[in-house]
mmCIF file of N, CA, C and O in Angstrom:
data_model
loop_
_atom_site.group_PDB
_atom_site.id
_atom_site.type_symbol
_atom_site.label_atom_id
_atom_site.label_comp_id
_atom_site.label_asym_id
_atom_site.label_seq_id
_atom_site.Cartn_x
_atom_site.Cartn_y
_atom_site.Cartn_z
ATOM 1 N N VAL A 1 3.816 -1.055 -0.836
ATOM 2 C CA VAL A 1 4.766 -0.140 -1.437
ATOM 3 C C VAL A 1 6.035 -0.940 -1.719
ATOM 4 O O VAL A 1 6.587 -1.559 -0.806
ATOM 5 N N PHE A 2 6.461 -0.954 -2.961
ATOM 6 C CA PHE A 2 7.681 -1.646 -3.365
ATOM 7 C C PHE A 2 8.756 -0.595 -3.616
ATOM 8 O O PHE A 2 8.503 0.402 -4.286
ATOM 9 N N ALA A 3 9.950 -0.819 -3.069
ATOM 10 C CA ALA A 3 11.042 0.139 -3.229
ATOM 11 C C ALA A 3 12.378 -0.607 -3.220
ATOM 12 O O ALA A 3 12.478 -1.708 -2.679
ATOM 13 N N PRO A 4 13.407 0.022 -3.812
ATOM 14 C CA PRO A 4 14.728 -0.620 -3.818
ATOM 15 C C PRO A 4 15.320 -0.777 -2.416
ATOM 16 O O PRO A 4 15.940 -1.804 -2.121
ATOM 17 N N THR A 5 15.127 0.245 -1.556
ATOM 18 C CA THR A 5 15.677 0.197 -0.194
ATOM 19 C C THR A 5 14.667 0.769 0.788
ATOM 20 O O THR A 5 13.759 1.515 0.409
ATOM 21 N N GLU A 6 14.856 0.439 2.060
ATOM 22 C CA GLU A 6 13.944 0.954 3.083
ATOM 23 C C GLU A 6 14.144 2.454 3.325
ATOM 24 O O GLU A 6 13.290 3.092 3.936
ATOM 25 N N ASN A 7 15.250 3.022 2.831
ATOM 26 C CA ASN A 7 15.510 4.455 2.981
ATOM 27 C C ASN A 7 15.201 5.255 1.723
ATOM 28 O O ASN A 7 15.499 6.442 1.661
ATOM 29 N N ASP A 8 14.612 4.605 0.720
ATOM 30 C CA ASP A 8 14.271 5.286 -0.526
ATOM 31 C C ASP A 8 13.382 6.492 -0.189
ATOM 32 O O ASP A 8 12.393 6.348 0.529
ATOM 33 N N PRO A 9 13.738 7.698 -0.664
ATOM 34 C CA PRO A 9 12.968 8.889 -0.302
ATOM 35 C C PRO A 9 11.493 8.813 -0.706
ATOM 36 O O PRO A 9 10.632 9.364 -0.017
ATOM 37 N N ARG A 10 11.184 8.097 -1.768
ATOM 38 C CA ARG A 10 9.780 7.955 -2.179
ATOM 39 C C ARG A 10 9.012 7.082 -1.191
ATOM 40 O O ARG A 10 7.851 7.369 -0.869
ATOM 41 N N LEU A 11 9.666 6.051 -0.672
ATOM 42 C CA LEU A 11 9.045 5.209 0.348
ATOM 43 C C LEU A 11 8.841 6.011 1.626
ATOM 44 O O LEU A 11 7.765 5.976 2.231
ATOM 45 N N VAL A 12 9.855 6.732 2.034
ATOM 46 C CA VAL A 12 9.777 7.540 3.256
ATOM 47 C C VAL A 12 8.632 8.556 3.146
ATOM 48 O O VAL A 12 7.831 8.712 4.074
ATOM 49 N N GLU A 13 8.517 9.221 2.000
ATOM 50 C CA GLU A 13 7.450 10.219 1.813
ATOM 51 C C GLU A 13 6.077 9.554 1.762
ATOM 52 O O GLU A 13 5.111 10.074 2.323
ATOM 53 N N THR A 14 5.977 8.403 1.128
ATOM 54 C CA THR A 14 4.694 7.692 1.070
ATOM 55 C C THR A 14 4.234 7.313 2.475
ATOM 56 O O THR A 14 3.070 7.532 2.838
ATOM 57 N N VAL A 15 5.141 6.781 3.275
ATOM 58 C CA VAL A 15 4.801 6.399 4.647
ATOM 59 C C VAL A 15 4.431 7.633 5.465
ATOM 60 O O VAL A 15 3.477 7.607 6.255
ATOM 61 N N ARG A 16 5.134 8.736 5.249
ATOM 62 C CA ARG A 16 4.798 9.983 5.953
ATOM 63 C C ARG A 16 3.369 10.413 5.621
ATOM 64 O O ARG A 16 2.600 10.798 6.502
ATOM 65 N N ARG A 17 3.006 10.330 4.349
ATOM 66 C CA ARG A 17 1.648 10.712 3.936
ATOM 67 C C ARG A 17 0.594 9.780 4.544
ATOM 68 O O ARG A 17 -0.479 10.233 4.939
ATOM 69 N N ILE A 18 0.912 8.502 4.610
ATOM 70 C CA ILE A 18 -0.021 7.554 5.215
ATOM 71 C C ILE A 18 -0.216 7.886 6.685
ATOM 72 O O ILE A 18 -1.340 7.909 7.194
ATOM 73 N N GLU A 19 0.882 8.136 7.381
ATOM 74 C CA GLU A 19 0.792 8.478 8.805
ATOM 75 C C GLU A 19 -0.002 9.771 9.016
ATOM 76 O O GLU A 19 -0.748 9.884 9.986
ATOM 77 N N ALA A 20 0.135 10.715 8.094
ATOM 78 C CA ALA A 20 -0.591 11.985 8.205
ATOM 79 C C ALA A 20 -2.092 11.804 7.970
ATOM 80 O O ALA A 20 -2.881 12.649 8.409
ATOM 81 N N SER A 21 -2.468 10.728 7.307
ATOM 82 C CA SER A 21 -3.894 10.465 7.067
ATOM 83 C C SER A 21 -4.294 9.116 7.666
ATOM 84 O O SER A 21 -5.117 8.393 7.105
ATOM 85 N N ARG A 22 -3.704 8.787 8.795
ATOM 86 C CA ARG A 22 -3.874 7.472 9.426
ATOM 87 C C ARG A 22 -5.347 7.113 9.630
ATOM 88 O O ARG A 22 -5.747 5.971 9.406
ATOM 89 N N CYS A 23 -6.183 8.052 10.023
ATOM 90 C CA CYS A 23 -7.590 7.741 10.257
ATOM 91 C C CYS A 23 -8.260 7.302 8.950
ATOM 92 O O CYS A 23 -8.970 6.293 8.917
ATOM 93 N N ASP A 24 -8.038 8.040 7.876
ATOM 94 C CA ASP A 24 -8.617 7.674 6.578
ATOM 95 C C ASP A 24 -8.100 6.317 6.119
ATOM 96 O O ASP A 24 -8.847 5.513 5.562
ATOM 97 N N PHE A 25 -6.823 6.058 6.329
ATOM 98 C CA PHE A 25 -6.193 4.792 5.952
ATOM 99 C C PHE A 25 -6.837 3.640 6.731
ATOM 100 O O PHE A 25 -7.272 2.649 6.155
ATOM 101 N N ALA A 26 -6.925 3.788 8.028
ATOM 102 C CA ALA A 26 -7.483 2.743 8.888
ATOM 103 C C ALA A 26 -8.984 2.566 8.653
ATOM 104 O O ALA A 26 -9.490 1.430 8.689
ATOM 105 N N ASP A 27 -9.687 3.646 8.385
ATOM 106 C CA ASP A 27 -11.131 3.585 8.163
ATOM 107 C C ASP A 27 -11.473 2.710 6.955
ATOM 108 O O ASP A 27 -12.545 2.130 6.878
ATOM 109 N N ARG A 28 -10.529 2.599 6.025
ATOM 110 C CA ARG A 28 -10.732 1.777 4.824
ATOM 111 C C ARG A 28 -10.179 0.367 5.003
ATOM 112 O O ARG A 28 -10.093 -0.376 4.046
ATOM 113 N N ASP A 29 -9.798 0.027 6.227
ATOM 114 C CA ASP A 29 -9.313 -1.314 6.546
ATOM 115 C C ASP A 29 -8.105 -1.690 5.689
ATOM 116 O O ASP A 29 -7.982 -2.815 5.207
ATOM 117 N N MET A 30 -7.203 -0.722 5.490
ATOM 118 C CA MET A 30 -6.021 -0.942 4.662
ATOM 119 C C MET A 30 -4.876 -1.494 5.497
ATOM 120 O O MET A 30 -4.794 -1.264 6.705
ATOM 121 N N VAL A 31 -3.992 -2.208 4.825
ATOM 122 C CA VAL A 31 -2.788 -2.768 5.432
ATOM 123 C C VAL A 31 -1.607 -2.257 4.619
ATOM 124 O O VAL A 31 -1.647 -2.255 3.389
ATOM 125 N N LEU A 32 -0.559 -1.821 5.307
ATOM 126 C CA LEU A 32 0.632 -1.312 4.630
ATOM 127 C C LEU A 32 1.690 -2.401 4.536
ATOM 128 O O LEU A 32 2.079 -2.994 5.541
ATOM 129 N N GLY A 33 2.131 -2.642 3.320
ATOM 130 C CA GLY A 33 3.263 -3.523 3.095
ATOM 131 C C GLY A 33 4.410 -2.694 2.556
ATOM 132 O O GLY A 33 4.216 -1.874 1.661
ATOM 133 N N ARG A 34 5.582 -2.869 3.131
ATOM 134 C CA ARG A 34 6.804 -2.214 2.643
ATOM 135 C C ARG A 34 7.721 -3.333 2.177
ATOM 136 O O ARG A 34 8.352 -3.997 2.993
ATOM 137 N N ILE A 35 7.780 -3.527 0.869
ATOM 138 C CA ILE A 35 8.565 -4.608 0.292
ATOM 139 C C ILE A 35 9.772 -3.983 -0.398
ATOM 140 O O ILE A 35 9.620 -3.207 -1.341
ATOM 141 N N VAL A 36 10.953 -4.295 0.121
ATOM 142 C CA VAL A 36 12.177 -3.693 -0.398
ATOM 143 C C VAL A 36 13.159 -4.767 -0.852
ATOM 144 O O VAL A 36 13.173 -5.877 -0.329
ATOM 145 N N THR A 37 13.949 -4.398 -1.846
ATOM 146 C CA THR A 37 14.982 -5.307 -2.356
ATOM 147 C C THR A 37 16.122 -5.425 -1.358
ATOM 148 O O THR A 37 16.626 -6.509 -1.094
ATOM 149 N N ASP A 38 16.525 -4.288 -0.794
ATOM 150 C CA ASP A 38 17.654 -4.239 0.136
ATOM 151 C C ASP A 38 17.193 -3.638 1.451
ATOM 152 O O ASP A 38 16.919 -2.444 1.521
ATOM 153 N N GLY A 39 17.058 -4.465 2.463
ATOM 154 C CA GLY A 39 16.605 -3.987 3.764
ATOM 155 C C GLY A 39 15.511 -4.888 4.302
ATOM 156 O O GLY A 39 15.264 -5.973 3.781
ATOM 157 N N ALA A 40 14.836 -4.412 5.342
ATOM 158 C CA ALA A 40 13.797 -5.193 6.001
ATOM 159 C C ALA A 40 12.429 -4.880 5.401
ATOM 160 O O ALA A 40 11.984 -3.737 5.416
ATOM 161 N N SER A 41 11.779 -5.914 4.897
ATOM 162 C CA SER A 41 10.421 -5.778 4.375
ATOM 163 C C SER A 41 9.428 -6.097 5.484
ATOM 164 O O SER A 41 9.688 -6.942 6.344
ATOM 165 N N THR A 42 8.273 -5.425 5.456
ATOM 166 C CA THR A 42 7.230 -5.687 6.444
ATOM 167 C C THR A 42 5.871 -5.692 5.765
ATOM 168 O O THR A 42 5.672 -5.056 4.726
ATOM 169 N N LEU A 43 4.948 -6.408 6.378
ATOM 170 C CA LEU A 43 3.563 -6.425 5.944
ATOM 171 C C LEU A 43 2.712 -6.276 7.194
ATOM 172 O O LEU A 43 2.764 -7.130 8.081
ATOM 173 N N ASP A 44 1.995 -5.176 7.276
ATOM 174 C CA ASP A 44 1.187 -4.861 8.452
ATOM 175 C C ASP A 44 2.025 -4.895 9.735
ATOM 176 O O ASP A 44 1.591 -5.378 10.768
ATOM 177 N N GLY A 45 3.267 -4.404 9.621
ATOM 178 C CA GLY A 45 4.156 -4.325 10.770
ATOM 179 C C GLY A 45 4.923 -5.595 11.093
ATOM 180 O O GLY A 45 5.768 -5.600 11.976
ATOM 181 N N HIS A 46 4.644 -6.680 10.384
ATOM 182 C CA HIS A 46 5.322 -7.951 10.614
ATOM 183 C C HIS A 46 6.416 -8.142 9.568
ATOM 184 O O HIS A 46 6.214 -7.874 8.391
ATOM 185 N N VAL A 47 7.563 -8.644 10.010
ATOM 186 C CA VAL A 47 8.695 -8.842 9.105
ATOM 187 C C VAL A 47 8.349 -9.899 8.060
ATOM 188 O O VAL A 47 7.756 -10.929 8.366
ATOM 189 N N VAL A 48 8.718 -9.598 6.833
ATOM 190 C CA VAL A 48 8.545 -10.509 5.700
ATOM 191 C C VAL A 48 9.942 -10.970 5.297
ATOM 192 O O VAL A 48 10.826 -10.133 5.083
ATOM 193 N N ASP A 49 10.158 -12.286 5.194
ATOM 194 C CA ASP A 49 11.495 -12.754 4.828
ATOM 195 C C ASP A 49 11.788 -12.439 3.359
ATOM 196 O O ASP A 49 10.884 -12.155 2.568
ATOM 197 N N ALA A 50 13.057 -12.489 3.014
ATOM 198 C CA ALA A 50 13.502 -12.102 1.672
ATOM 199 C C ALA A 50 12.858 -12.947 0.580
ATOM 200 O O ALA A 50 12.526 -12.445 -0.500
ATOM 201 N N GLU A 51 12.641 -14.215 0.855
ATOM 202 C CA GLU A 51 12.020 -15.103 -0.140
ATOM 203 C C GLU A 51 10.569 -14.688 -0.417
ATOM 204 O O GLU A 51 10.132 -14.628 -1.564
ATOM 205 N N GLN A 52 9.828 -14.393 0.642
ATOM 206 C CA GLN A 52 8.440 -13.954 0.471
ATOM 207 C C GLN A 52 8.390 -12.589 -0.224
ATOM 208 O O GLN A 52 7.534 -12.352 -1.082
ATOM 209 N N ALA A 53 9.313 -11.696 0.133
ATOM 210 C CA ALA A 53 9.373 -10.389 -0.517
ATOM 211 C C ALA A 53 9.626 -10.554 -2.013
ATOM 212 O O ALA A 53 8.978 -9.899 -2.843
ATOM 213 N N GLN A 54 10.522 -11.449 -2.371
ATOM 214 C CA GLN A 54 10.822 -11.697 -3.778
ATOM 215 C C GLN A 54 9.612 -12.276 -4.504
ATOM 216 O O GLN A 54 9.330 -11.913 -5.642
ATOM 217 N N ARG A 55 8.892 -13.172 -3.852
ATOM 218 C CA ARG A 55 7.679 -13.736 -4.460
ATOM 219 C C ARG A 55 6.659 -12.635 -4.756
ATOM 220 O O ARG A 55 6.022 -12.633 -5.817
ATOM 221 N N LEU A 56 6.492 -11.711 -3.828
ATOM 222 C CA LEU A 56 5.550 -10.603 -4.038
ATOM 223 C C LEU A 56 6.005 -9.706 -5.191
ATOM 224 O O LEU A 56 5.188 -9.285 -6.018
ATOM 225 N N MET A 57 7.300 -9.440 -5.254
ATOM 226 C CA MET A 57 7.828 -8.615 -6.340
ATOM 227 C C MET A 57 7.598 -9.294 -7.688
ATOM 228 O O MET A 57 7.191 -8.648 -8.659
ATOM 229 N N THR A 58 7.822 -10.582 -7.733
ATOM 230 C CA THR A 58 7.599 -11.336 -8.968
ATOM 231 C C THR A 58 6.118 -11.367 -9.323
ATOM 232 O O THR A 58 5.735 -11.124 -10.474
ATOM 233 N N GLN A 59 5.283 -11.641 -8.352
ATOM 234 C CA GLN A 59 3.839 -11.735 -8.571
ATOM 235 C C GLN A 59 3.276 -10.447 -9.164
ATOM 236 O O GLN A 59 2.408 -10.494 -10.038
ATOM 237 N N TYR A 60 3.770 -9.305 -8.704
ATOM 238 C CA TYR A 60 3.248 -8.023 -9.169
ATOM 239 C C TYR A 60 4.148 -7.352 -10.208
ATOM 240 O O TYR A 60 3.926 -6.205 -10.580
ATOM 241 N N GLY A 61 5.155 -8.082 -10.691
ATOM 242 C CA GLY A 61 5.996 -7.582 -11.779
ATOM 243 C C GLY A 61 6.821 -6.360 -11.421
ATOM 244 O O GLY A 61 6.950 -5.435 -12.220
ATOM 245 N N ILE A 62 7.411 -6.360 -10.240
ATOM 246 C CA ILE A 62 8.211 -5.235 -9.759
ATOM 247 C C ILE A 62 9.687 -5.576 -9.913
ATOM 248 O O ILE A 62 10.153 -6.593 -9.398
ATOM 249 N N GLY A 63 10.440 -4.711 -10.600
ATOM 250 C CA GLY A 63 11.874 -4.895 -10.751
ATOM 251 C C GLY A 63 12.614 -4.557 -9.472
ATOM 252 O O GLY A 63 12.114 -3.812 -8.625
ATOM 253 N N ALA A 64 13.826 -5.076 -9.334
ATOM 254 C CA ALA A 64 14.624 -4.896 -8.115
ATOM 255 C C ALA A 64 14.894 -3.432 -7.788
ATOM 256 O O ALA A 64 15.006 -3.065 -6.626
ATOM 257 N N ASN A 65 15.006 -2.574 -8.799
ATOM 258 C CA ASN A 65 15.302 -1.163 -8.558
ATOM 259 C C ASN A 65 14.101 -0.261 -8.818
ATOM 260 O O ASN A 65 14.246 0.936 -8.993
ATOM 261 N N SER A 66 12.921 -0.853 -8.829
ATOM 262 C CA SER A 66 11.711 -0.092 -9.142
ATOM 263 C C SER A 66 11.012 0.391 -7.874
ATOM 264 O O SER A 66 11.137 -0.207 -6.807
ATOM 265 N N PHE A 67 10.248 1.473 -8.043
ATOM 266 C CA PHE A 67 9.376 1.967 -6.981
ATOM 267 C C PHE A 67 7.951 1.925 -7.505
ATOM 268 O O PHE A 67 7.663 2.449 -8.587
ATOM 269 N N SER A 68 7.078 1.283 -6.773
ATOM 270 C CA SER A 68 5.667 1.231 -7.144
ATOM 271 C C SER A 68 4.813 1.134 -5.891
ATOM 272 O O SER A 68 5.186 0.483 -4.919
ATOM 273 N N VAL A 69 3.668 1.784 -5.961
ATOM 274 C CA VAL A 69 2.639 1.620 -4.944
ATOM 275 C C VAL A 69 1.525 0.851 -5.636
ATOM 276 O O VAL A 69 1.001 1.306 -6.656
ATOM 277 N N VAL A 70 1.205 -0.310 -5.104
ATOM 278 C CA VAL A 70 0.186 -1.165 -5.703
ATOM 279 C C VAL A 70 -0.948 -1.340 -4.692
ATOM 280 O O VAL A 70 -0.715 -1.784 -3.569
ATOM 281 N N LEU A 71 -2.139 -0.966 -5.114
ATOM 282 C CA LEU A 71 -3.322 -1.184 -4.297
ATOM 283 C C LEU A 71 -3.831 -2.581 -4.632
ATOM 284 O O LEU A 71 -4.183 -2.861 -5.780
ATOM 285 N N ILE A 72 -3.828 -3.443 -3.636
ATOM 286 C CA ILE A 72 -4.219 -4.832 -3.815
ATOM 287 C C ILE A 72 -5.517 -5.047 -3.045
ATOM 288 O O ILE A 72 -5.596 -4.760 -1.851
ATOM 289 N N GLY A 73 -6.502 -5.543 -3.735
ATOM 290 C CA GLY A 73 -7.799 -5.790 -3.114
ATOM 291 C C GLY A 73 -7.756 -6.988 -2.187
ATOM 292 O O GLY A 73 -6.821 -7.785 -2.193
ATOM 293 N N LYS A 74 -8.800 -7.133 -1.409
ATOM 294 C CA LYS A 74 -8.894 -8.273 -0.495
ATOM 295 C C LYS A 74 -8.954 -9.587 -1.252
ATOM 296 O O LYS A 74 -8.677 -10.634 -0.688
ATOM 297 N N ASP A 75 -9.276 -9.513 -2.553
ATOM 298 C CA ASP A 75 -9.291 -10.708 -3.393
ATOM 299 C C ASP A 75 -7.910 -11.036 -3.952
ATOM 300 O O ASP A 75 -7.730 -12.009 -4.669
ATOM 301 N N GLY A 76 -6.902 -10.194 -3.632
ATOM 302 C CA GLY A 76 -5.543 -10.403 -4.109
ATOM 303 C C GLY A 76 -5.265 -9.779 -5.458
ATOM 304 O O GLY A 76 -4.138 -9.797 -5.939
ATOM 305 N N GLY A 77 -6.285 -9.217 -6.075
ATOM 306 C CA GLY A 77 -6.123 -8.593 -7.386
ATOM 307 C C GLY A 77 -5.619 -7.163 -7.303
ATOM 308 O O GLY A 77 -5.913 -6.441 -6.356
ATOM 309 N N GLU A 78 -4.863 -6.787 -8.309
ATOM 310 C CA GLU A 78 -4.337 -5.418 -8.382
ATOM 311 C C GLU A 78 -5.451 -4.469 -8.806
ATOM 312 O O GLU A 78 -6.096 -4.673 -9.826
ATOM 313 N N LYS A 79 -5.646 -3.407 -8.026
ATOM 314 C CA LYS A 79 -6.712 -2.442 -8.289
ATOM 315 C C LYS A 79 -6.179 -1.128 -8.849
ATOM 316 O O LYS A 79 -6.884 -0.422 -9.552
ATOM 317 N N LEU A 80 -4.938 -0.798 -8.496
ATOM 318 C CA LEU A 80 -4.332 0.460 -8.931
ATOM 319 C C LEU A 80 -2.828 0.350 -8.756
ATOM 320 O O LEU A 80 -2.357 -0.279 -7.802
ATOM 321 N N ARG A 81 -2.089 0.983 -9.664
ATOM 322 C CA ARG A 81 -0.626 1.028 -9.555
ATOM 323 C C ARG A 81 -0.175 2.447 -9.856
ATOM 324 O O ARG A 81 -0.596 3.053 -10.829
ATOM 325 N N VAL A 82 0.704 2.954 -9.002
ATOM 326 C CA VAL A 82 1.300 4.275 -9.174
ATOM 327 C C VAL A 82 2.803 4.085 -9.045
ATOM 328 O O VAL A 82 3.263 3.442 -8.102
ATOM 329 N N ASN A 83 3.562 4.647 -9.971
ATOM 330 C CA ASN A 83 5.016 4.467 -9.947
ATOM 331 C C ASN A 83 5.752 5.683 -9.398
ATOM 332 O O ASN A 83 6.896 5.927 -9.757
ATOM 333 N N ASP A 84 5.089 6.417 -8.523
ATOM 334 C CA ASP A 84 5.690 7.566 -7.858
ATOM 335 C C ASP A 84 4.994 7.722 -6.509
ATOM 336 O O ASP A 84 4.085 6.957 -6.185
ATOM 337 N N VAL A 85 5.400 8.704 -5.729
ATOM 338 C CA VAL A 85 4.734 8.961 -4.453
ATOM 339 C C VAL A 85 3.261 9.228 -4.757
ATOM 340 O O VAL A 85 2.939 10.083 -5.586
ATOM 341 N N PRO A 86 2.360 8.480 -4.138
ATOM 342 C CA PRO A 86 0.952 8.584 -4.517
ATOM 343 C C PRO A 86 0.204 9.750 -3.892
ATOM 344 O O PRO A 86 0.560 10.233 -2.823
ATOM 345 N N ASP A 87 -0.839 10.143 -4.590
ATOM 346 C CA ASP A 87 -1.853 11.043 -4.043
ATOM 347 C C ASP A 87 -2.826 10.128 -3.306
ATOM 348 O O ASP A 87 -3.585 9.388 -3.941
ATOM 349 N N LEU A 88 -2.791 10.129 -1.997
ATOM 350 C CA LEU A 88 -3.613 9.197 -1.235
ATOM 351 C C LEU A 88 -5.100 9.444 -1.449
ATOM 352 O O LEU A 88 -5.894 8.501 -1.412
ATOM 353 N N GLN A 89 -5.489 10.689 -1.703
ATOM 354 C CA GLN A 89 -6.913 10.958 -1.937
ATOM 355 C C GLN A 89 -7.397 10.223 -3.189
ATOM 356 O O GLN A 89 -8.530 9.744 -3.241
ATOM 357 N N ALA A 90 -6.543 10.105 -4.200
ATOM 358 C CA ALA A 90 -6.902 9.363 -5.415
ATOM 359 C C ALA A 90 -7.049 7.879 -5.096
ATOM 360 O O ALA A 90 -7.962 7.211 -5.597
ATOM 361 N N ILE A 91 -6.161 7.352 -4.266
ATOM 362 C CA ILE A 91 -6.259 5.940 -3.872
ATOM 363 C C ILE A 91 -7.529 5.724 -3.052
ATOM 364 O O ILE A 91 -8.265 4.757 -3.282
ATOM 365 N N TYR A 92 -7.807 6.617 -2.106
ATOM 366 C CA TYR A 92 -9.015 6.487 -1.297
ATOM 367 C C TYR A 92 -10.262 6.546 -2.176
ATOM 368 O O TYR A 92 -11.237 5.836 -1.930
ATOM 369 N N ALA A 93 -10.237 7.369 -3.219
ATOM 370 C CA ALA A 93 -11.383 7.475 -4.128
ATOM 371 C C ALA A 93 -11.618 6.158 -4.871
ATOM 372 O O ALA A 93 -12.769 5.746 -5.063
ATOM 373 N N VAL A 94 -10.533 5.492 -5.279
ATOM 374 C CA VAL A 94 -10.676 4.184 -5.939
ATOM 375 C C VAL A 94 -11.325 3.192 -4.970
ATOM 376 O O VAL A 94 -12.267 2.474 -5.323
ATOM 377 N N ILE A 95 -10.840 3.170 -3.739
ATOM 378 C CA ILE A 95 -11.395 2.257 -2.732
ATOM 379 C C ILE A 95 -12.862 2.588 -2.468
ATOM 380 O O ILE A 95 -13.713 1.697 -2.411
ATOM 381 N N ASP A 96 -13.160 3.863 -2.321
ATOM 382 C CA ASP A 96 -14.526 4.273 -1.998
ATOM 383 C C ASP A 96 -15.514 3.937 -3.111
ATOM 384 O O ASP A 96 -16.718 3.862 -2.871
ATOM 385 N N GLY A 97 -15.013 3.714 -4.317
ATOM 386 C CA GLY A 97 -15.873 3.340 -5.429
ATOM 387 C C GLY A 97 -16.104 1.840 -5.551
ATOM 388 O O GLY A 97 -16.921 1.394 -6.368
ATOM 389 N N MET A 98 -15.411 1.046 -4.741
ATOM 390 C CA MET A 98 -15.556 -0.411 -4.798
ATOM 391 C C MET A 98 -16.862 -0.827 -4.114
ATOM 392 O O MET A 98 -17.229 -0.265 -3.080
ATOM 393 N N PRO A 99 -17.573 -1.805 -4.681
ATOM 394 C CA PRO A 99 -18.874 -2.210 -4.121
ATOM 395 C C PRO A 99 -18.838 -2.557 -2.631
ATOM 396 O O PRO A 99 -19.723 -2.142 -1.878
ATOM 397 N N MET A 100 -17.795 -3.293 -2.195
ATOM 398 C CA MET A 100 -17.722 -3.659 -0.777
ATOM 399 C C MET A 100 -17.613 -2.410 0.094
ATOM 400 O O MET A 100 -18.263 -2.312 1.133
ATOM 401 N N ARG A 101 -16.824 -1.448 -0.343
ATOM 402 C CA ARG A 101 -16.640 -0.215 0.428
ATOM 403 C C ARG A 101 -17.921 0.607 0.444
ATOM 404 O O ARG A 101 -18.271 1.197 1.470
ATOM 405 N N VAL A 102 -18.638 0.653 -0.666
ATOM 406 C CA VAL A 102 -19.897 1.401 -0.717
ATOM 407 C C VAL A 102 -20.867 0.837 0.319
ATOM 408 O O VAL A 102 -21.512 1.586 1.056
ATOM 409 N N ARG A 103 -20.922 -0.499 0.419
ATOM 410 C CA ARG A 103 -21.788 -1.127 1.418
ATOM 411 C C ARG A 103 -21.316 -0.782 2.827
ATOM 412 O O ARG A 103 -22.118 -0.491 3.714
ATOM 413 N N GLU A 104 -20.001 -0.823 3.055
ATOM 414 C CA GLU A 104 -19.453 -0.503 4.373
ATOM 415 C C GLU A 104 -19.796 0.930 4.776
ATOM 416 O O GLU A 104 -20.171 1.186 5.911
ATOM 417 N N MET A 105 -19.655 1.859 3.823
ATOM 418 C CA MET A 105 -19.934 3.261 4.133
ATOM 419 C C MET A 105 -21.414 3.469 4.426
ATOM 420 O O MET A 105 -21.779 4.312 5.241
ATOM 421 N N GLY A 106 -22.279 2.696 3.775
ATOM 422 C CA GLY A 106 -23.717 2.794 4.049
ATOM 423 C C GLY A 106 -24.062 2.313 5.449
ATOM 424 O O GLY A 106 -24.913 2.881 6.120
ATOM 425 N N ALA A 107 -23.359 1.274 5.892
ATOM 426 C CA ALA A 107 -23.607 0.704 7.215
ATOM 427 C C ALA A 107 -22.960 1.533 8.325
ATOM 428 O O ALA A 107 -23.510 1.671 9.410
ATOM 429 N N ASP A 108 -21.784 2.087 8.043
ATOM 430 C CA ASP A 108 -21.036 2.861 9.037
ATOM 431 C C ASP A 108 -20.239 3.927 8.308
ATOM 432 O O ASP A 108 -19.224 3.627 7.694
ATOM 433 N N PRO A 109 -20.697 5.175 8.352
ATOM 434 C CA PRO A 109 -20.028 6.236 7.578
ATOM 435 C C PRO A 109 -18.612 6.578 8.024
ATOM 436 O O PRO A 109 -17.937 7.367 7.391
ATOM 437 N N GLY A 110 -18.110 5.969 9.077
ATOM 438 C CA GLY A 110 -16.726 6.216 9.497
ATOM 439 C C GLY A 110 -16.631 7.318 10.517
ATOM 440 O O GLY A 110 -17.581 8.033 10.792
ATOM 441 N N SER A 111 -15.426 7.456 11.058
ATOM 442 C CA SER A 111 -15.232 8.409 12.150
ATOM 443 C C SER A 111 -14.239 9.511 11.821
ATOM 444 O O SER A 111 -13.928 10.311 12.686
ATOM 445 N N CYS A 112 -13.741 9.561 10.601
ATOM 446 C CA CYS A 112 -12.721 10.572 10.263
ATOM 447 C C CYS A 112 -13.356 11.909 9.896
ATOM 448 O O CYS A 112 -14.433 11.975 9.399
#
């Protein structure tokens, strides 16, 4: 999740939605990155320095005052981009349609 500040209401709401569906989020082996222009950025709970945060913003074409949720695959490729608070069910549906996820669900249908 890219946002101008760590207190951006869209970031706060996105994180709230993720926490409300934590089992579904974790079941898909997802990692949350909070990359902000002003404030502390984190990736999977670990602090990301400002230089690394800027590199990520540049890599994914995010402006300093922009808000975007970018679904990044394990291959590093962009799979989906939403420029507002996301519908997590839509994101989960994209993931569930990926070949690797289809195989995972066949082997272990999950616990949620």
